[in-house]
Amino acid sequence: MRTTLDLDKELLEQVTRMTGEKSKTKAVNRVMEEFVRRKQIEKLRSLKGKIDLVDNWRELEELELRDQEN
């Protein structure tokens, strides 16, 4: 998708260098992916102690097995 953005030139150059990507597009995409990944991890960590994953994992495994049998 093409988008026009007004980016800080020095910051973009720094991001490109730090990511090791050859193109600005790839560098920006990589940084955005990392940002989203970190926010998702942060959200999951905030759920610590609020849900019981062990029981939920067992239930998911049982549902998967039932689906595979059908």
GROMACS .gro file of N, CA, C and O in nm:
model
  280
    1MET      N    1   0.084  -0.117   0.000
    1MET     CA    2   0.000   0.000   0.000
    1MET      C    3   0.089   0.124   0.000
    1MET      O    4   0.180   0.134   0.080
    2ARG      N    5   0.062   0.213  -0.086
    2ARG     CA    6   0.137   0.337  -0.093
    2ARG      C    7   0.076   0.439   0.002
    2ARG      O    8  -0.045   0.456   0.007
    3THR      N    9   0.163   0.508   0.077
    3THR     CA   10   0.121   0.611   0.170
    3THR      C   11   0.226   0.721   0.168
    3THR      O   12   0.346   0.693   0.160
    4THR      N   13   0.183   0.842   0.179
    4THR     CA   14   0.276   0.954   0.186
    4THR      C   15   0.290   0.994   0.333
    4THR      O   16   0.190   1.022   0.400
    5LEU      N   17   0.412   0.995   0.380
    5LEU     CA   18   0.439   1.031   0.520
    5LEU      C   19   0.550   1.135   0.524
    5LEU      O   20   0.641   1.135   0.441
    6ASP      N   21   0.544   1.221   0.623
    6ASP     CA   22   0.649   1.318   0.646
    6ASP      C   23   0.733   1.267   0.763
    6ASP      O   24   0.694   1.282   0.879
    7LEU      N   25   0.844   1.201   0.732
    7LEU     CA   26   0.928   1.138   0.834
    7LEU      C   27   1.055   1.218   0.858
    7LEU      O   28   1.109   1.279   0.766
    8ASP      N   29   1.102   1.214   0.980
    8ASP     CA   30   1.227   1.277   1.015
    8ASP      C   31   1.340   1.204   0.940
    8ASP      O   32   1.359   1.083   0.957
    9LYS      N   33   1.414   1.275   0.860
    9LYS     CA   34   1.516   1.215   0.774
    9LYS      C   35   1.623   1.143   0.856
    9LYS      O   36   1.660   1.029   0.826
   10GLU      N   37   1.673   1.208   0.960
   10GLU     CA   38   1.779   1.147   1.042
   10GLU      C   39   1.728   1.022   1.113
   10GLU      O   40   1.800   0.923   1.123
   11LEU      N   41   1.606   1.028   1.162
   11LEU     CA   42   1.549   0.912   1.231
   11LEU      C   43   1.530   0.796   1.135
   11LEU      O   44   1.562   0.681   1.167
   12LEU      N   45   1.483   0.825   1.015
   12LEU     CA   46   1.464   0.721   0.914
   12LEU      C   47   1.598   0.658   0.876
   12LEU      O   48   1.609   0.536   0.863
   13GLU      N   49   1.701   0.739   0.861
   13GLU     CA   50   1.834   0.687   0.829
   13GLU      C   51   1.886   0.599   0.942
   13GLU      O   52   1.944   0.494   0.920
   14GLN      N   53   1.861   0.642   1.065
   14GLN     CA   54   1.904   0.564   1.182
   14GLN      C   55   1.831   0.430   1.187
   14GLN      O   56   1.893   0.326   1.210
   15VAL      N   57   1.702   0.432   1.163
   15VAL     CA   58   1.622   0.309   1.162
   15VAL      C   59   1.672   0.214   1.053
   15VAL      O   60   1.687   0.094   1.076
   16THR      N   61   1.700   0.269   0.937
   16THR     CA   62   1.748   0.187   0.826
   16THR      C   63   1.882   0.123   0.861
   16THR      O   64   1.903   0.004   0.838
   17ARG      N   65   1.971   0.201   0.921
   17ARG     CA   66   2.101   0.146   0.962
   17ARG      C   67   2.085   0.039   1.070
   17ARG      O   68   2.145  -0.067   1.063
   18MET      N   69   2.005   0.070   1.171
   18MET     CA   70   1.991  -0.020   1.286
   18MET      C   71   1.922  -0.152   1.251
   18MET      O   72   1.951  -0.254   1.311
   19THR      N   73   1.831  -0.148   1.156
   19THR     CA   74   1.762  -0.271   1.117
   19THR      C   75   1.845  -0.355   1.020
   19THR      O   76   1.822  -0.474   1.007
   20GLY      N   77   1.938  -0.288   0.952
   20GLY     CA   78   2.018  -0.359   0.854
   20GLY      C   79   1.946  -0.381   0.722
   20GLY      O   80   1.997  -0.450   0.633
   21GLU      N   81   1.829  -0.325   0.708
   21GLU     CA   82   1.752  -0.339   0.585
   21GLU      C   83   1.812  -0.251   0.476
   21GLU      O   84   1.872  -0.148   0.504
   22LYS      N   85   1.794  -0.294   0.353
   22LYS     CA   86   1.849  -0.220   0.239
   22LYS      C   87   1.758  -0.106   0.195
   22LYS      O   88   1.804  -0.008   0.139
   23SER      N   89   1.629  -0.120   0.218
   23SER     CA   90   1.536  -0.016   0.173
   23SER      C   91   1.467   0.048   0.294
   23SER      O   92   1.449  -0.014   0.399
   24LYS      N   93   1.426   0.172   0.273
   24LYS     CA   94   1.354   0.243   0.378
   24LYS      C   95   1.221   0.176   0.407
   24LYS      O   96   1.179   0.167   0.523
   25THR      N   97   1.154   0.129   0.303
   25THR     CA   98   1.025   0.062   0.319
   25THR      C   99   1.038  -0.061   0.408
   25THR      O  100   0.960  -0.080   0.502
   26LYS      N  101   1.137  -0.143   0.380
   26LYS     CA  102   1.157  -0.264   0.461
   26LYS      C  103   1.193  -0.228   0.604
   26LYS      O  104   1.148  -0.293   0.698
   27ALA      N  105   1.274  -0.124   0.621
   27ALA     CA  106   1.313  -0.082   0.755
   27ALA      C  107   1.192  -0.034   0.835
   27ALA      O  108   1.173  -0.075   0.951
   28VAL      N  109   1.108   0.048   0.775
   28VAL     CA  110   0.989   0.099   0.843
   28VAL      C  111   0.893  -0.016   0.874
   28VAL      O  112   0.839  -0.025   0.985
   29ASN      N  113   0.872  -0.106   0.780
   29ASN     CA  114   0.784  -0.221   0.805
   29ASN      C  115   0.836  -0.308   0.919
   29ASN      O  116   0.759  -0.352   1.004
   30ARG      N  117   0.966  -0.329   0.922
   30ARG     CA  118   1.025  -0.411   1.028
   30ARG      C  119   1.006  -0.347   1.165
   30ARG      O  120   0.971  -0.414   1.262
   31VAL      N  121   1.026  -0.216   1.172
   31VAL     CA  122   1.008  -0.144   1.298
   31VAL      C  123   0.862  -0.147   1.342
   31VAL      O  124   0.832  -0.166   1.460
   32MET      N  125   0.771  -0.130   1.248
   32MET     CA  126   0.628  -0.136   1.282
   32MET      C  127   0.588  -0.275   1.331
   32MET      O  128   0.513  -0.288   1.428
   33GLU      N  129   0.640  -0.379   1.266
   33GLU     CA  130   0.610  -0.516   1.310
   33GLU      C  131   0.661  -0.539   1.452
   33GLU      O  132   0.591  -0.600   1.534
   34GLU      N  133   0.779  -0.491   1.480
   34GLU     CA  134   0.837  -0.506   1.614
   34GLU      C  135   0.754  -0.431   1.718
   34GLU      O  136   0.731  -0.480   1.828
   35PHE      N  137   0.709  -0.313   1.682
   35PHE     CA  138   0.626  -0.233   1.773
   35PHE      C  139   0.497  -0.309   1.806
   35PHE      O  140   0.458  -0.321   1.923
   36VAL      N  141   0.431  -0.361   1.705
   36VAL     CA  142   0.306  -0.436   1.724
   36VAL      C  143   0.332  -0.560   1.809
   36VAL      O  144   0.256  -0.590   1.903
   37ARG      N  145   0.440  -0.631   1.780
   37ARG     CA  146   0.474  -0.752   1.858
   37ARG      C  147   0.493  -0.717   2.006
   37ARG      O  148   0.441  -0.785   2.094
   38ARG      N  149   0.566  -0.610   2.032
   38ARG     CA  150   0.590  -0.570   2.172
   38ARG      C  151   0.461  -0.530   2.243
   38ARG      O  152   0.441  -0.563   2.360
   39LYS      N  153   0.373  -0.460   2.172
   39LYS     CA  154   0.245  -0.421   2.232
   39LYS      C  155   0.159  -0.544   2.261
   39LYS      O  156   0.089  -0.549   2.363
   40GLN      N  157   0.161  -0.643   2.171
   40GLN     CA  158   0.085  -0.765   2.194
   40GLN      C  159   0.138  -0.840   2.315
   40GLN      O  160   0.061  -0.892   2.396
   41ILE      N  161   0.270  -0.847   2.328
   41ILE     CA  162   0.331  -0.912   2.444
   41ILE      C  163   0.293  -0.838   2.572
   41ILE      O  164   0.259  -0.899   2.674
   42GLU      N  165   0.298  -0.706   2.566
   42GLU     CA  166   0.261  -0.624   2.681
   42GLU      C  167   0.117  -0.652   2.723
   42GLU      O  168   0.086  -0.665   2.842
   43LYS      N  169   0.029  -0.663   2.624
   43LYS     CA  170  -0.112  -0.691   2.652
   43LYS      C  171  -0.129  -0.828   2.717
   43LYS      O  172  -0.202  -0.844   2.814
   44LEU      N  173  -0.058  -0.928   2.665
   44LEU     CA  174  -0.064  -1.062   2.724
   44LEU      C  175  -0.011  -1.063   2.867
   44LEU      O  176  -0.068  -1.126   2.955
   45ARG      N  177   0.097  -0.991   2.890
   45ARG     CA  178   0.155  -0.985   3.026
   45ARG      C  179   0.059  -0.919   3.123
   45ARG      O  180   0.057  -0.953   3.241
   46SER      N  181  -0.021  -0.825   3.075
   46SER     CA  182  -0.117  -0.757   3.163
   46SER      C  183  -0.227  -0.853   3.209
   46SER      O  184  -0.295  -0.826   3.307
   47LEU      N  185  -0.245  -0.964   3.137
   47LEU     CA  186  -0.347  -1.062   3.173
   47LEU      C  187  -0.299  -1.162   3.277
   47LEU      O  188  -0.377  -1.244   3.326
   48LYS      N  189  -0.170  -1.154   3.311
   48LYS     CA  190  -0.114  -1.249   3.408
   48LYS      C  191  -0.194  -1.246   3.538
   48LYS      O  192  -0.219  -1.141   3.596
   49GLY      N  193  -0.237  -1.365   3.580
   49GLY     CA  194  -0.315  -1.378   3.702
   49GLY      C  195  -0.464  -1.354   3.683
   49GLY      O  196  -0.542  -1.374   3.775
   50LYS      N  197  -0.505  -1.312   3.564
   50LYS     CA  198  -0.646  -1.283   3.540
   50LYS      C  199  -0.718  -1.400   3.472
   50LYS      O  200  -0.839  -1.410   3.481
   51ILE      N  201  -0.642  -1.485   3.402
   51ILE     CA  202  -0.702  -1.602   3.337
   51ILE      C  203  -0.616  -1.724   3.366
   51ILE      O  204  -0.497  -1.711   3.390
   52ASP      N  205  -0.678  -1.838   3.365
   52ASP     CA  206  -0.607  -1.963   3.389
   52ASP      C  207  -0.577  -2.029   3.255
   52ASP      O  208  -0.664  -2.092   3.195
   53LEU      N  209  -0.456  -2.009   3.206
   53LEU     CA  210  -0.420  -2.059   3.074
   53LEU      C  211  -0.414  -2.211   3.068
   53LEU      O  212  -0.442  -2.269   2.965
   54VAL      N  213  -0.377  -2.276   3.177
   54VAL     CA  214  -0.363  -2.421   3.175
   54VAL      C  215  -0.496  -2.487   3.139
   54VAL      O  216  -0.503  -2.569   3.049
   55ASP      N  217  -0.603  -2.448   3.207
   55ASP     CA  218  -0.733  -2.506   3.177
   55ASP      C  219  -0.776  -2.470   3.036
   55ASP      O  220  -0.833  -2.551   2.965
   56ASN      N  221  -0.752  -2.348   2.996
   56ASN     CA  222  -0.791  -2.305   2.863
   56ASN      C  223  -0.714  -2.381   2.755
   56ASN      O  224  -0.768  -2.415   2.652
   57TRP      N  225  -0.584  -2.406   2.777
   57TRP     CA  226  -0.505  -2.483   2.680
   57TRP      C  227  -0.560  -2.624   2.666
   57TRP      O  228  -0.569  -2.678   2.557
   58ARG      N  229  -0.596  -2.685   2.780
   58ARG     CA  230  -0.652  -2.820   2.774
   58ARG      C  231  -0.782  -2.822   2.695
   58ARG      O  232  -0.805  -2.912   2.614
   59GLU      N  233  -0.865  -2.722   2.719
   59GLU     CA  234  -0.992  -2.715   2.647
   59GLU      C  235  -0.966  -2.697   2.497
   59GLU      O  236  -1.033  -2.761   2.416
   60LEU      N  237  -0.869  -2.613   2.462
   60LEU     CA  238  -0.837  -2.594   2.321
   60LEU      C  239  -0.786  -2.722   2.257
   60LEU      O  240  -0.823  -2.755   2.144
   61GLU      N  241  -0.703  -2.797   2.328
   61GLU     CA  242  -0.652  -2.924   2.276
   61GLU      C  243  -0.766  -3.023   2.254
   61GLU      O  244  -0.769  -3.092   2.152
   62GLU      N  245  -0.859  -3.027   2.348
   62GLU     CA  246  -0.974  -3.117   2.333
   62GLU      C  247  -1.058  -3.079   2.212
   62GLU      O  248  -1.101  -3.166   2.136
   63LEU      N  249  -1.078  -2.949   2.192
   63LEU     CA  250  -1.155  -2.902   2.077
   63LEU      C  251  -1.084  -2.937   1.946
   63LEU      O  252  -1.147  -2.979   1.849
   64GLU      N  253  -0.953  -2.922   1.944
   64GLU     CA  254  -0.874  -2.957   1.825
   64GLU      C  255  -0.887  -3.105   1.793
   64GLU      O  256  -0.904  -3.145   1.678
   65LEU      N  257  -0.877  -3.189   1.897
   65LEU     CA  258  -0.888  -3.333   1.877
   65LEU      C  259  -1.026  -3.369   1.823
   65LEU      O  260  -1.037  -3.452   1.734
   66ARG      N  261  -1.128  -3.306   1.877
   66ARG     CA  262  -1.264  -3.333   1.829
   66ARG      C  263  -1.280  -3.293   1.683
   66ARG      O  264  -1.342  -3.362   1.604
   67ASP      N  265  -1.222  -3.176   1.648
   67ASP     CA  266  -1.229  -3.129   1.508
   67ASP      C  267  -1.156  -3.224   1.414
   67ASP      O  268  -1.199  -3.247   1.302
   68GLN      N  269  -1.044  -3.277   1.459
   68GLN     CA  270  -0.965  -3.369   1.374
   68GLN      C  271  -1.039  -3.500   1.353
   68GLN      O  272  -1.024  -3.564   1.250
   69GLU      N  273  -1.118  -3.542   1.452
   69GLU     CA  274  -1.193  -3.666   1.441
   69GLU      C  275  -1.309  -3.652   1.343
   69GLU      O  276  -1.351  -3.751   1.283
   70ASN      N  277  -1.361  -3.532   1.329
   70ASN     CA  278  -1.477  -3.509   1.241
   70ASN      C  279  -1.439  -3.484   1.102
   70ASN      O  280  -1.372  -3.483   1.028
   0.00000   0.00000   0.00000
